[in-house]
GROMACS .gro file of C-alpha atoms in nm:
model
   87
    1MET     CA    1  -1.981  -1.261   1.216
    2THR     CA    2  -2.006  -0.897   1.248
    3PRO     CA    3  -1.789  -0.634   1.036
    4ALA     CA    4  -1.596  -0.574   1.363
    5GLN     CA    5  -1.554  -0.896   1.469
    6ARG     CA    6  -1.415  -0.945   1.136
    7THR     CA    7  -1.152  -0.709   1.201
    8MET     CA    8  -1.110  -0.838   1.506
    9ARG     CA    9  -1.036  -1.167   1.369
   10ALA     CA   10  -0.798  -0.995   1.098
   11SER     CA   11  -0.580  -0.830   1.390
   12LEU     CA   12  -0.551  -1.138   1.592
   13ALA     CA   13  -0.421  -1.323   1.274
   14ALA     CA   14  -0.159  -1.032   1.181
   15HIS     CA   15  -0.064  -1.004   1.537
   16THR     CA   16  -0.033  -1.404   1.594
   17ARG     CA   17   0.156  -1.411   1.251
   18TRP     CA   18   0.391  -1.159   1.319
   19ALA     CA   19   0.462  -1.243   1.698
   20VAL     CA   20   0.642  -1.522   1.535
   21GLU     CA   21   0.792  -1.406   1.199
   22PRO     CA   22   1.187  -1.417   1.260
   23ASP     CA   23   1.289  -1.136   0.990
   24ARG     CA   24   0.947  -0.918   0.880
   25GLU     CA   25   1.215  -0.796   0.573
   26LYS     CA   26   1.244  -1.040   0.444
   27ALA     CA   27   0.893  -1.154   0.463
   28LEU     CA   28   0.750  -0.858   0.272
   29GLN     CA   29   0.989  -0.844   0.023
   30PRO     CA   30   0.775  -1.023  -0.203
   31ALA     CA   31   0.493  -0.790  -0.130
   32ARG     CA   32   0.734  -0.480  -0.232
   33ASP     CA   33   0.876  -0.627  -0.544
   34GLY     CA   34   0.516  -0.693  -0.602
   35LEU     CA   35   0.417  -0.356  -0.603
   36LEU     CA   36   0.710  -0.219  -0.815
   37ALA     CA   37   0.609  -0.427  -1.071
   38ARG     CA   38   0.299  -0.341  -1.078
   39PHE     CA   39   0.407   0.013  -1.065
   40GLU     CA   40   0.691  -0.012  -1.367
   41ARG     CA   41   0.374  -0.195  -1.553
   42GLN     CA   42   0.164   0.071  -1.507
   43VAL     CA   43   0.406   0.340  -1.676
   44ASP     CA   44   0.593   0.078  -1.934
   45PRO     CA   45   0.308  -0.149  -2.061
   46ASP     CA   46   0.523  -0.291  -2.290
   47GLY     CA   47   0.859  -0.294  -2.153
   48VAL     CA   48   1.038  -0.036  -2.426
   49LEU     CA   49   1.203   0.216  -2.185
   50PRO     CA   50   1.527   0.208  -2.001
   51PRO     CA   51   1.523   0.074  -1.680
   52ALA     CA   52   1.640   0.400  -1.519
   53GLU     CA   53   1.354   0.606  -1.689
   54ARG     CA   54   1.119   0.334  -1.607
   55ALA     CA   55   1.179   0.317  -1.233
   56ARG     CA   56   1.161   0.684  -1.243
   57ARG     CA   57   0.836   0.725  -1.332
   58ALA     CA   58   0.751   0.402  -1.129
   59GLU     CA   59   0.877   0.604  -0.828
   60SER     CA   60   0.644   0.888  -0.933
   61ALA     CA   61   0.361   0.686  -1.002
   62ARG     CA   62   0.363   0.516  -0.651
   63LYS     CA   63   0.416   0.852  -0.499
   64ALA     CA   64   0.065   0.997  -0.689
   65PHE     CA   65  -0.103   0.614  -0.511
   66TYR     CA   66  -0.008   0.706  -0.212
   67ARG     CA   67  -0.083   1.080  -0.221
   68SER     CA   68  -0.432   0.990  -0.365
   69MET     CA   69  -0.490   0.787  -0.090
   70GLN     CA   70  -0.378   1.044   0.155
   71LEU     CA   71  -0.664   1.226  -0.010
   72LYS     CA   72  -0.926   0.982  -0.005
   73SER     CA   73  -0.839   0.981   0.410
   74SER     CA   74  -0.834   1.310   0.458
   75ARG     CA   75  -1.193   1.344   0.265
   76ALA     CA   76  -1.310   1.082   0.456
   77ARG     CA   77  -1.182   1.199   0.817
   78ALA     CA   78  -1.337   1.530   0.701
   79ALA     CA   79  -1.668   1.407   0.597
   80ARG     CA   80  -1.646   1.238   0.971
   81ARG     CA   81  -1.596   1.510   1.183
   82GLY     CA   82  -1.908   1.665   0.958
   83ALA     CA   83  -2.167   1.442   1.021
   84SER     CA   84  -2.079   1.444   1.425
   85GLY     CA   85  -2.095   1.784   1.432
   86THR     CA   86  -1.769   1.830   1.543
   87ALA     CA   87  -1.472   2.057   1.407
   0.00000   0.00000   0.00000
């Protein structure tokens, strides 16, 4: 299977799943909880911070993570523009 075919297959599976899901919010809650726990472990691996401080730091770690993804995406788009010769 080519990479494009794998992408199409994955997209088909995702659309099929979400077409029958009655409550997306509830279905995605475990993923959101897991991601938050990841950032909390990152900023407080020993679990010694007060909950409010841990949450504040985890939110900053989450924002930093998404900003780094934005930067990588921006650089990739710029590289593609440069490679294609268009601005």
